[in-house]
XYZ file of C-alpha atoms in Angstrom:
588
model
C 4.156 -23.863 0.425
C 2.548 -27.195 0.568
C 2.609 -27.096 4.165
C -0.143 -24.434 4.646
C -2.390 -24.723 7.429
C -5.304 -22.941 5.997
C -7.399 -23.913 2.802
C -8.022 -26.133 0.212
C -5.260 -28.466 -0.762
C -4.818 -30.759 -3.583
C -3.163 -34.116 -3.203
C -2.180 -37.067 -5.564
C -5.709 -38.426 -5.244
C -8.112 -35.851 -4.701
C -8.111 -32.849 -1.777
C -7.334 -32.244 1.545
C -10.026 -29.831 3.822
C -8.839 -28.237 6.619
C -10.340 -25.758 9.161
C -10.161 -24.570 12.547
C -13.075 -24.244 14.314
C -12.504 -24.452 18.122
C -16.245 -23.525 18.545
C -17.862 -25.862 16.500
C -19.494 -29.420 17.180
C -19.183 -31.021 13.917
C -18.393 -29.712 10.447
C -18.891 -31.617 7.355
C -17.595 -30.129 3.830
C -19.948 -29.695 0.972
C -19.173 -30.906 -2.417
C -21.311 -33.011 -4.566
C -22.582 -33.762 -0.883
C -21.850 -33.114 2.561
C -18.867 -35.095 3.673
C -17.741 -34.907 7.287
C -14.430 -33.949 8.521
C -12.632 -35.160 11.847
C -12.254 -33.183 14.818
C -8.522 -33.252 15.636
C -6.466 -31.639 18.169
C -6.646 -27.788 19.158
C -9.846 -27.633 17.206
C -8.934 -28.324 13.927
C -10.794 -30.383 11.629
C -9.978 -31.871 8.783
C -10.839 -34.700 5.708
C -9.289 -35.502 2.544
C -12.136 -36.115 -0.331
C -11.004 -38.128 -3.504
C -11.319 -37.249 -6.998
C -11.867 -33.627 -5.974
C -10.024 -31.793 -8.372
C -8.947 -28.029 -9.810
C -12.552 -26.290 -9.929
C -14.094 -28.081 -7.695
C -16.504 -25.502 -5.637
C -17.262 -26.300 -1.971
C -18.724 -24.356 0.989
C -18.151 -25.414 5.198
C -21.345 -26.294 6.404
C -21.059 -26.015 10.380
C -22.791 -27.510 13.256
C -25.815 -28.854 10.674
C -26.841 -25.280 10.161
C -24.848 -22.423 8.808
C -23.188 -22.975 5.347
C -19.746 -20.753 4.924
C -16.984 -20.512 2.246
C -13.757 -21.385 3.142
C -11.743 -18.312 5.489
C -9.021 -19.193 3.616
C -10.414 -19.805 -0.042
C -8.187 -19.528 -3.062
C -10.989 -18.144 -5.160
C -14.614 -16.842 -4.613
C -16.305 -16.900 -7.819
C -19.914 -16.011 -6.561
C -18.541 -13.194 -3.830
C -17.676 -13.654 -0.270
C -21.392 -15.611 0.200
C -20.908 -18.105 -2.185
C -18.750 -21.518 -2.421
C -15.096 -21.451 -3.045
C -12.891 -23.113 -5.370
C -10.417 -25.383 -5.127
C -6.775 -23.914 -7.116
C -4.253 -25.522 -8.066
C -1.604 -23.038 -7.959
C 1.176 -25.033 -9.283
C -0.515 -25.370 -12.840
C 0.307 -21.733 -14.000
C 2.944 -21.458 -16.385
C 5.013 -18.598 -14.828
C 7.483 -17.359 -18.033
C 9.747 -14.836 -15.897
C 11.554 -17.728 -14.323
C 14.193 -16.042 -13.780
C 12.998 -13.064 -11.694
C 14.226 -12.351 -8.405
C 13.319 -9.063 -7.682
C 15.086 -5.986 -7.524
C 17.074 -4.203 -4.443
C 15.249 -1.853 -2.382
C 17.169 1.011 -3.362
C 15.755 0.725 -7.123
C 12.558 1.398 -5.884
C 10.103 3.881 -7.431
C 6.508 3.087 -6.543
C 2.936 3.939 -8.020
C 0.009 3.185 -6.445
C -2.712 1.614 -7.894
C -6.235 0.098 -7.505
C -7.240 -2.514 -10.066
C -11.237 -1.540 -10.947
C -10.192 2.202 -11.612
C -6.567 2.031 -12.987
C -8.436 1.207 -16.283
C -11.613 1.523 -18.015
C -11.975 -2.404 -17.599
C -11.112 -2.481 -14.201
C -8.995 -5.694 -14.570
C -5.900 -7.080 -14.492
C -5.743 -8.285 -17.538
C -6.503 -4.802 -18.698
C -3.466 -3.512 -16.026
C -1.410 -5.859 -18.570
C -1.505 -3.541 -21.316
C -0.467 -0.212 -19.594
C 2.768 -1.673 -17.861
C 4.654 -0.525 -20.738
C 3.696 3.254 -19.958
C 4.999 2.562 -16.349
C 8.304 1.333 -17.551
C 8.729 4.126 -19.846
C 7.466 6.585 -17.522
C 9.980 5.610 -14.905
C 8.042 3.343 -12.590
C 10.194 0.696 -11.136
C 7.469 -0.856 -8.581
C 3.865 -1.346 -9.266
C 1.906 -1.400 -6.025
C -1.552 -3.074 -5.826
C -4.642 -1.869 -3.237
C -5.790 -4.849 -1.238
C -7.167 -7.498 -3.400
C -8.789 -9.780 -0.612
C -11.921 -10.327 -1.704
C -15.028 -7.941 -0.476
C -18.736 -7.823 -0.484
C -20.058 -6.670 -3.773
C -18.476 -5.316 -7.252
C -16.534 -2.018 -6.125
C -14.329 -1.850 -2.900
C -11.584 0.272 -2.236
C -9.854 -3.398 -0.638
C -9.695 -2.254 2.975
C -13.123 -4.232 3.607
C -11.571 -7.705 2.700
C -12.724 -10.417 4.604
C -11.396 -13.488 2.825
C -7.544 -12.504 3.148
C -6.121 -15.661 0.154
C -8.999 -15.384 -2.371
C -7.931 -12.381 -4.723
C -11.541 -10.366 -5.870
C -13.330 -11.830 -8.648
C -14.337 -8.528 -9.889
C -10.948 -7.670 -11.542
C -10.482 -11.689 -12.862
C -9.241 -14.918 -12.016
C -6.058 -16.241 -9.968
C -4.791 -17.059 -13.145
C -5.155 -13.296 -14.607
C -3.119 -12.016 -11.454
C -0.427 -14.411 -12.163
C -0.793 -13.219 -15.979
C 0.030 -9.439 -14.458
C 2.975 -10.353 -12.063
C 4.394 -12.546 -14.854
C 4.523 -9.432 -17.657
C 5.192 -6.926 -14.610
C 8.603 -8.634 -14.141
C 9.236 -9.396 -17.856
C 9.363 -5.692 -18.249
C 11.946 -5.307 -15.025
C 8.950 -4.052 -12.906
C 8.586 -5.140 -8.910
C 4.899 -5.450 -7.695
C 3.627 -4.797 -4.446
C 0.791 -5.665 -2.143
C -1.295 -4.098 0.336
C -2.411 -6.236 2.851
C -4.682 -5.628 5.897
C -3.896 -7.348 9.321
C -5.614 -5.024 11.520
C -9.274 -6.187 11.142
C -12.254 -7.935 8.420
C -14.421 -5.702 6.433
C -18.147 -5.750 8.344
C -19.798 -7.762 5.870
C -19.101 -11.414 4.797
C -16.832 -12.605 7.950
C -18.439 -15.616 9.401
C -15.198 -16.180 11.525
C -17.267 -15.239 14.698
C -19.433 -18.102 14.305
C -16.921 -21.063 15.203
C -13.763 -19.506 15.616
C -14.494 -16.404 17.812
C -11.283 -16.748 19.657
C -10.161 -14.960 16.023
C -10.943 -11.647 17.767
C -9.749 -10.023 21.220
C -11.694 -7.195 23.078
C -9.832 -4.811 22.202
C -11.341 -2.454 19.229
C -9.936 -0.810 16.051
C -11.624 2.007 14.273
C -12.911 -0.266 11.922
C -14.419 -2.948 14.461
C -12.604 -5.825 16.348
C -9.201 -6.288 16.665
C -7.607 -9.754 15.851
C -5.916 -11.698 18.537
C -2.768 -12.635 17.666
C -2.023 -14.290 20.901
C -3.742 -17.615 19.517
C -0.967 -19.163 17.628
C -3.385 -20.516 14.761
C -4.812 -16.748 14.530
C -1.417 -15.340 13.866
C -0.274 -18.058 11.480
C -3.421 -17.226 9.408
C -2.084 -13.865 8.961
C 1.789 -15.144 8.258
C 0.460 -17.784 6.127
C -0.976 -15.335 4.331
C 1.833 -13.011 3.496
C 3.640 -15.975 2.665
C 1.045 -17.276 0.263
C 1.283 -14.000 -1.804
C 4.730 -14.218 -1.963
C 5.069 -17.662 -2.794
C 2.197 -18.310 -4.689
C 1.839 -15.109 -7.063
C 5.985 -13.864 -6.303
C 5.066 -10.685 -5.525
C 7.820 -8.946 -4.852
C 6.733 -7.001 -1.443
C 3.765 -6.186 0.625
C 2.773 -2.937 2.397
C 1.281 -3.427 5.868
C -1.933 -1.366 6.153
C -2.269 1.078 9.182
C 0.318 -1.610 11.898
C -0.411 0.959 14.971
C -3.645 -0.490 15.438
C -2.865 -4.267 15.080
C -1.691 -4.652 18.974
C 1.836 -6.140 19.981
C 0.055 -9.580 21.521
C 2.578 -12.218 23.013
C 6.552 -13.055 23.727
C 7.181 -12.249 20.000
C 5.283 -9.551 18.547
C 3.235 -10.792 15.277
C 5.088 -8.255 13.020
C 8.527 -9.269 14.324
C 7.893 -13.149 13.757
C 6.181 -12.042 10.139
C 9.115 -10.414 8.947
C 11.453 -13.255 10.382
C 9.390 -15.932 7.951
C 9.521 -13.496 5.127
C 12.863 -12.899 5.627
C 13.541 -16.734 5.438
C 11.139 -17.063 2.183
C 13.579 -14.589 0.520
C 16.481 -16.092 1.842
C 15.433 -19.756 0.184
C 14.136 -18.759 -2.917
C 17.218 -15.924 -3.243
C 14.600 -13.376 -4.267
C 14.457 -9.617 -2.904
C 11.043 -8.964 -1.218
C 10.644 -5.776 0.621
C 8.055 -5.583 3.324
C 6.845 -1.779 3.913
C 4.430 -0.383 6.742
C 2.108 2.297 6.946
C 2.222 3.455 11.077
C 0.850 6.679 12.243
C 3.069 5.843 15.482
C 6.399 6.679 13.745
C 8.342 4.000 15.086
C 11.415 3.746 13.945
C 12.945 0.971 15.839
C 10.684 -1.232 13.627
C 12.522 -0.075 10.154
C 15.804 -1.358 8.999
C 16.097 -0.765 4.790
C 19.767 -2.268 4.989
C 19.492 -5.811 6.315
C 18.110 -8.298 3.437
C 16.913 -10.031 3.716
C 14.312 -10.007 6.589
C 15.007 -10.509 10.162
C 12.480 -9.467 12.288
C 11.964 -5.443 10.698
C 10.583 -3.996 8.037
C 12.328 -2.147 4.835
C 10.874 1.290 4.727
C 7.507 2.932 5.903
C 5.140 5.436 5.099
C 6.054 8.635 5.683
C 3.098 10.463 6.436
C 4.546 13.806 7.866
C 5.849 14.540 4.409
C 2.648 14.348 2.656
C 0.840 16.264 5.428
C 3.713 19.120 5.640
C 3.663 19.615 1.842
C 0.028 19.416 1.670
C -0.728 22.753 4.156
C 2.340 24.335 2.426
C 0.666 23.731 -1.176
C -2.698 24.030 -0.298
C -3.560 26.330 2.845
C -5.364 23.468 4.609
C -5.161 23.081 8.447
C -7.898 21.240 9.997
C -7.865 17.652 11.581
C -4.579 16.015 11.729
C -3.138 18.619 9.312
C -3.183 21.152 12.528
C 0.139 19.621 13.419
C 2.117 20.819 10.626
C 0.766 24.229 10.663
C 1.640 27.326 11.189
C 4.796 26.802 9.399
C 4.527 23.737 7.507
C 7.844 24.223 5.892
C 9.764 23.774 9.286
C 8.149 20.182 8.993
C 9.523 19.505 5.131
C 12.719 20.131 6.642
C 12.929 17.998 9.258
C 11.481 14.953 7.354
C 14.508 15.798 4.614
C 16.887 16.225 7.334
C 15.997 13.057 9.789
C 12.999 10.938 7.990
C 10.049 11.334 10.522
C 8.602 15.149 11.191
C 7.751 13.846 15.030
C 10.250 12.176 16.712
C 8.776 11.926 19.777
C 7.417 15.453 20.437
C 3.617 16.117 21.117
C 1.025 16.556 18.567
C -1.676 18.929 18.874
C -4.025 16.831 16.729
C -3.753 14.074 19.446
C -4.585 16.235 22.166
C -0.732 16.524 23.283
C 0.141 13.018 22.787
C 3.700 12.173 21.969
C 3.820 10.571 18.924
C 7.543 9.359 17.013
C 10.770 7.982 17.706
C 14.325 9.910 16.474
C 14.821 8.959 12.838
C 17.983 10.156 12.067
C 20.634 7.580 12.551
C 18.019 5.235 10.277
C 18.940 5.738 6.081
C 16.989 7.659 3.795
C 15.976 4.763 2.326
C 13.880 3.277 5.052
C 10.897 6.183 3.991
C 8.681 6.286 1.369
C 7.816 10.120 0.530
C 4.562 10.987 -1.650
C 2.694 14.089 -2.263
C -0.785 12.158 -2.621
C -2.030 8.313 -2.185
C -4.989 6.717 -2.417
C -6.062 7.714 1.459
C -5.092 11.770 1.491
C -7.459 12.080 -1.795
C -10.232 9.887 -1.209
C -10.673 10.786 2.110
C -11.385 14.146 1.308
C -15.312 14.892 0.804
C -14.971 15.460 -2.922
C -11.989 12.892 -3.375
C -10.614 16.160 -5.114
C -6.395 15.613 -5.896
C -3.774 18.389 -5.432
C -3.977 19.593 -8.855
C -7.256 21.073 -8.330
C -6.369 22.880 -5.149
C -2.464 23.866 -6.192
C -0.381 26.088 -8.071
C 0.875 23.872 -10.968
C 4.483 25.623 -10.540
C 4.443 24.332 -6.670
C 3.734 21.251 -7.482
C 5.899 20.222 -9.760
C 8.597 22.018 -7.719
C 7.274 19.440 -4.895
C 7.326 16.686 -7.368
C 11.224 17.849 -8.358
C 12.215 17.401 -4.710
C 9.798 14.150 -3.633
C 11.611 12.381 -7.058
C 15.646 13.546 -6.810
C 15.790 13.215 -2.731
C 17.490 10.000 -1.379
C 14.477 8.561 0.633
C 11.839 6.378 -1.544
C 9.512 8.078 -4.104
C 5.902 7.425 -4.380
C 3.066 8.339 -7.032
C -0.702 7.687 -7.375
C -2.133 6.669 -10.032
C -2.346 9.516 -12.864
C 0.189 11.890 -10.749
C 2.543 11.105 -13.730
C 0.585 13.167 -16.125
C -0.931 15.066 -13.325
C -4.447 13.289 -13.333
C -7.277 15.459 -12.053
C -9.776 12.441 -11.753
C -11.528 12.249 -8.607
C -11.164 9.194 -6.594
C -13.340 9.453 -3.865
C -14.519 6.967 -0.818
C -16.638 4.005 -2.933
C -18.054 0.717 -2.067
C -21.411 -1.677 -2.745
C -23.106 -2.812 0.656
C -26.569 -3.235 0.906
C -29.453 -2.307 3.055
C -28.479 -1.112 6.874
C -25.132 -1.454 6.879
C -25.061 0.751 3.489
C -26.971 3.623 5.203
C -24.148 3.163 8.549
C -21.699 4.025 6.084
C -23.872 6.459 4.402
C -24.580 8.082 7.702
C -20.778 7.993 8.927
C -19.738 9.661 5.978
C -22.335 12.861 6.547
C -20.925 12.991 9.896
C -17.220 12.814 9.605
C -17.441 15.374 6.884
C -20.364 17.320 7.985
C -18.768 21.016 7.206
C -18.460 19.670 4.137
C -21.849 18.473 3.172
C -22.822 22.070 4.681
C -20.887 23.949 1.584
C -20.996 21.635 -1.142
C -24.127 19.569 -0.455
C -25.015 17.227 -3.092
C -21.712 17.717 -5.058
C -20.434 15.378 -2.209
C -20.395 11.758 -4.075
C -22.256 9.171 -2.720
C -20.106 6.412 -1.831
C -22.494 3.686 -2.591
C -23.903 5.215 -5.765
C -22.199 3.545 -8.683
C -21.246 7.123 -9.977
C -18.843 7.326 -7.355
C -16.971 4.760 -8.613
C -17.150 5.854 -12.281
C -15.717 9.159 -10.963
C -12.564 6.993 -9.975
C -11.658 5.917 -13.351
C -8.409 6.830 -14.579
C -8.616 9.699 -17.134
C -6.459 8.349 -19.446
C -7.126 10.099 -22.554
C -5.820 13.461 -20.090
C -2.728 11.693 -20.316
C -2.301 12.706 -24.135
C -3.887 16.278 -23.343
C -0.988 19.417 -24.274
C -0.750 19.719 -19.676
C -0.295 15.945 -19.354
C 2.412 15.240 -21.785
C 3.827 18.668 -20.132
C 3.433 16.453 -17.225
C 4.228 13.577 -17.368
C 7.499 15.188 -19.470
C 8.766 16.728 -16.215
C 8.289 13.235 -14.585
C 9.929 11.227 -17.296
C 12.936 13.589 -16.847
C 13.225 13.436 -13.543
C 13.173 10.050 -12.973
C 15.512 9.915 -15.804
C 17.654 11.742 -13.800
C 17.157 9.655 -10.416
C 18.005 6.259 -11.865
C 21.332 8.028 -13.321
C 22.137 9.869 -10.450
C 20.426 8.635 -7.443
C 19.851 5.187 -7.148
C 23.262 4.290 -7.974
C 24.109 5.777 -5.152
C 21.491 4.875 -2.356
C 22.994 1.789 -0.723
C 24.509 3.660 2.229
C 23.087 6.921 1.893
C 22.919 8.799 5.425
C 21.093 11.716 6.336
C 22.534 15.271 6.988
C 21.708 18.422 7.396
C 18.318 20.660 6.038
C 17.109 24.176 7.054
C 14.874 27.238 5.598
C 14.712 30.630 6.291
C 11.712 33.073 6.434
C 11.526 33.843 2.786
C 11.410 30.664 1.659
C 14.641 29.060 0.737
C 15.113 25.662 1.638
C 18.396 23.990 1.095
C 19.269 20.041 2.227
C 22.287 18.063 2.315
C 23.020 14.424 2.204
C 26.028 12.073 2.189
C 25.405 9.530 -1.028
C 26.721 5.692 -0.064
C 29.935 6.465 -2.595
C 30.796 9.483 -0.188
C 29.767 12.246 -2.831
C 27.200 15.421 -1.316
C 23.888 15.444 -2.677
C 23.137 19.239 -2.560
C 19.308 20.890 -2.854
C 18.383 24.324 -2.840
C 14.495 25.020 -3.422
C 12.435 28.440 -3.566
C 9.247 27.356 -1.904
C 7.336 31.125 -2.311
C 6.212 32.932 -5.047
C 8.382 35.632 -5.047
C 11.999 35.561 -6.084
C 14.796 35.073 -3.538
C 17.966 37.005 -3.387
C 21.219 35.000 -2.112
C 24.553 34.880 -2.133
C 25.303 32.922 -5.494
C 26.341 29.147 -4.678
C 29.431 27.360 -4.796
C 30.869 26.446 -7.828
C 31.900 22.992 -9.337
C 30.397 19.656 -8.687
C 27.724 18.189 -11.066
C 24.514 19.961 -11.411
C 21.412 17.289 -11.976
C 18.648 20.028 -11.931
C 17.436 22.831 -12.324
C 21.251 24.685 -11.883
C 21.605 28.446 -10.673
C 24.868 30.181 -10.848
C 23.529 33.400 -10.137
C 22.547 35.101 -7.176
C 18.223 34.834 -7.376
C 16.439 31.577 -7.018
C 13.280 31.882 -9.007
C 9.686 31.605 -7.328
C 9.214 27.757 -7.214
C 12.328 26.340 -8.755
C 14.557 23.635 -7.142
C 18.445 23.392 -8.057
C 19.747 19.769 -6.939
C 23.696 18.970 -7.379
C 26.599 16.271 -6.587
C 29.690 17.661 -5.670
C 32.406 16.725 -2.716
C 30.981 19.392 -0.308
């Protein structure tokens, strides 16, 4: 990817400087001192500097007045104020040469975020618990944004420098150093990345480029324009640049329903299109994955790799929500949707992928909000019982194990691992982690009393009943609360645990994955006591059967069919247990 139009570039006799700033008069780079740079065409400017070299630290300096790093540094040493480095990129020795990736239907995810996952909080330290992931289960390690942010503890959804990985968790070099042992050990890593908008503190963007940003708004401030063809290859460039430069093996797409479809091609299509040709020239599997409150399903396609123009799987937030009334009770905010009867939701996101398909949703005042899912794979969803946003956006940042039945958990966990769509966990769900991860970050001054302030006011029932137990998400406690309770892991209910998981992920890479490519969806239903029972047709033509008892009381049914191959649980008799979940192959 030599032929990046954003950032820092080394050359055979020093570095080439590049930036677009439509806005600005002059600009002049500053190294050892301020050199200017040429004002080209469609307001780019741009110098090469001899004998800069690997290291070298630099800052913009614009219109003789206001000094800013690089919006597309490699590397921000100091934070998102200070200068940025120049990489070189090609001198890490990458020893899994031979990687290139694994197919979709392999996948098993975990989500992760770098400064909590361990007591270090860095990827180096990530190194030395990939072997517990492997052994566990884990096929796909997936990382929260890494863009770098203002201060020492972000969640990564406040990025404003999208290329420059955070200091806080280590060097380019130590990411690389985590890719390269992730795929020694067979594992896939993912991204998150955030095209929708900058975090509100470090983006100096507005200052010579404000074209960057169109009127129209995003719940987190500005949205990007990505009619201006150098604003939308900043963002492609980008998701190229991870893949090329560190191989990840996929990204997920933060929250796409608010990044708006701008021009003749719509960003997402083209993005996919240039992944798809990345892949297709470096014969590597890279799976691009979207998180879309919209539900559309036009936009998925898990079958075609690689890339043209969709996207591999997404998000499937109705399942979360529906199992998260059913488990917990809870019906306020966008949970209202799935309730009075949250198990008529379960089944229609096992039966057809998306629990609205187009109907309205109360929570959106009546809105319609889906497309039909059905005639789309299993494949093309990604199911989960908890991620980083359904726990930390909670007041307390409290997980389900604190507000569940264990027995209905792991019965959800049975059915979210064996199904044919895509299976998710959070960090510490393995061993079934009750560490808090609550809403954290480090601003200063005003803007860390706005998000103070917005905090107490979208959870204001809250901070009525619990008060001060509500962590303060700029108090460095908060963050300490988020660290991965590892020695849990080795307590008499985590091995339990983290058993049950082992097994049944055991059992889904013997029985399941084999059998993905060309899985279809069929038929799911429940009945007032309880009883679910799902059906799908595997890609080598076999039935996947499931029967579940989602009540506490014991269900009496006729006993089921003989024959086939039971993979769990297994129930010849004629009373399903309170909780239990009986999954089978067989012809019918």
């Amino acid at each position: 990817m030599t032929d990046r139009s954003f950032g820092a570039r080394l050359t055979s006799s020093g570095a080439l400087f590049r930036l677009w700033a439509p806005a600005a008069n002059r600009v002049d780079v500053m190294l050892d001192r301020l050199h200017p740079l040429t004002r080209g065409k469609d307001g780019w400017f741009s110098a090469e500097i001899a004998g800069v070299k690997a290291g070298a630290t630099y800052r913009f300096h614009i219109d003789g007045a206001n000094n800013v790093p690089d919006p597309a540094s490699a590397f921000q040493p100091q934070d998102i104020a200070g200068p940025s480095e120049v990489i070189d990129h090609a001198a890490y020795a990458w020893r899994a040469t031979d990687w290139r990736g694994r197919p979709w239907e392999d996948t098993v995810l975990i989500e992760t975020h770098v400064g909590s996952f361990t007591p270090e909080g860095t990827y180096r330290a990530m190194i030395e618990r990939l072997d517990h992931l492997v052994d566990t289960g884990i096929t796909a390690l997936e990382l929260m944004p890494l863009a770098d942010f203002a201060g020492r503890h972000n969640w990564g959804y406040d990025g404003v420098l999208w290329y420059a990985p955070d200091a806080a968790y280590g060097r380019p070099e130590d990411l690389k150093a985590l890719i390269d042992e992730a795929h020694l050990r067979g594992l896939m890593v993912f991204l998150d990345v955030v095209y929708n908008h900058f975090g509100p503190e470090g983006n100096y963007l507005g200052q010579y480029a404000p074209d960057f940003f169109s009127d129209a708004h995003t719940p987190w401030g500005s949205a990007i324009n990505y009619r201006i063809p150098q604003v939308r290859a900043f963002a492609i460039e980008n998701a190229l640049y991870w893949l090329h430069e560190y191989r990840f093996d996929g990204l997920r797409l933060d929250a796409v329903h608010a990044i708006p479809e701008q021009g003749e091609i719509p960003m997402l299509h083209e993005l996919s299109r240039e992944v798809g040709k990345l892949a297709a020239d470096t014969h590597r599997h890279i799976h691009l994955v979207l998180e879309n409150e919209d539900n559309r399903a036009a936009l998925l396609d898990p079958k075609t790799d690689p890339h043209r123009g969709q996207y591999r799987a997404q998000w499937n937030d109705d399942y979360h929500h529906a199992w998260h009334v059913l488990l917990t009770g809870e019906h306020t905010g966008y949970y209202s949707d799935y309730a009075p009867k949250p198990i008529d939701h379960i089944v229609r996101a096992l039966a057809s992928g998306f629990a609205y398909q187009g109907e309205p949703s109360p929570h959106r005042d009546g809105a319609l909000r889906g497309e039909p899912s059905g005639k789309l794979p299993p494949a093309a969803f990604v199911n989960f019982l908890q991620n980083h946003d359904q726990i930390g956006n909670r007041a307390l940042g409290d997980r389900l194990e604190s507000l569940a039945n264990p027995k209905a958990i792991e019965a959800a966990l049975a059915i979210t691992l064996l199904a044919p769509m895509v299976p998710m966990l959070f960090q510490g769900d393995e061993w079934g982690s009750k560490a808090q991860f609550p809403f954290f970050c480090d601003f200063k001054g005003d803007l860390a009393e706005a998000v103070r302030n917005g905090r107490r006011k979208e959870f204001a029932c809250a901070y009525e009943k619990f008060g001060d137990e509500i962590p303060d998400p700029l108090a460095e406690s908060s963050f300490e609360l988020a660290v991965l309770d590892w020695k849990n892991r080795d307590s008499t209910s985590g091995q339990q645990r983290l058993g049950l998981v082992r097994e049944l992920l055991r059992l889904r890479k013997q029985h399941i994955m084999p059998r993905l490519a060309g899985a279809r969806f069929g038929h799911a239903a429940s009945d007032d006591s309880g009883l679910l029972t799902a059906h799908w047709r595997m890609g080598d033509g076999t039935a996947l059967h499931l029967e579940a008892n989602l009540s506490d009381n014991a269900i009496v049914r006729e006993p089921p069919p003989s024959g086939g191959v039971t993979i769990w649980g297994g129930n010849a008799t004629g009373t399903v247990a309170p909780w239990s979940v009986h999954v089978r192959l067989g012809d019918e």
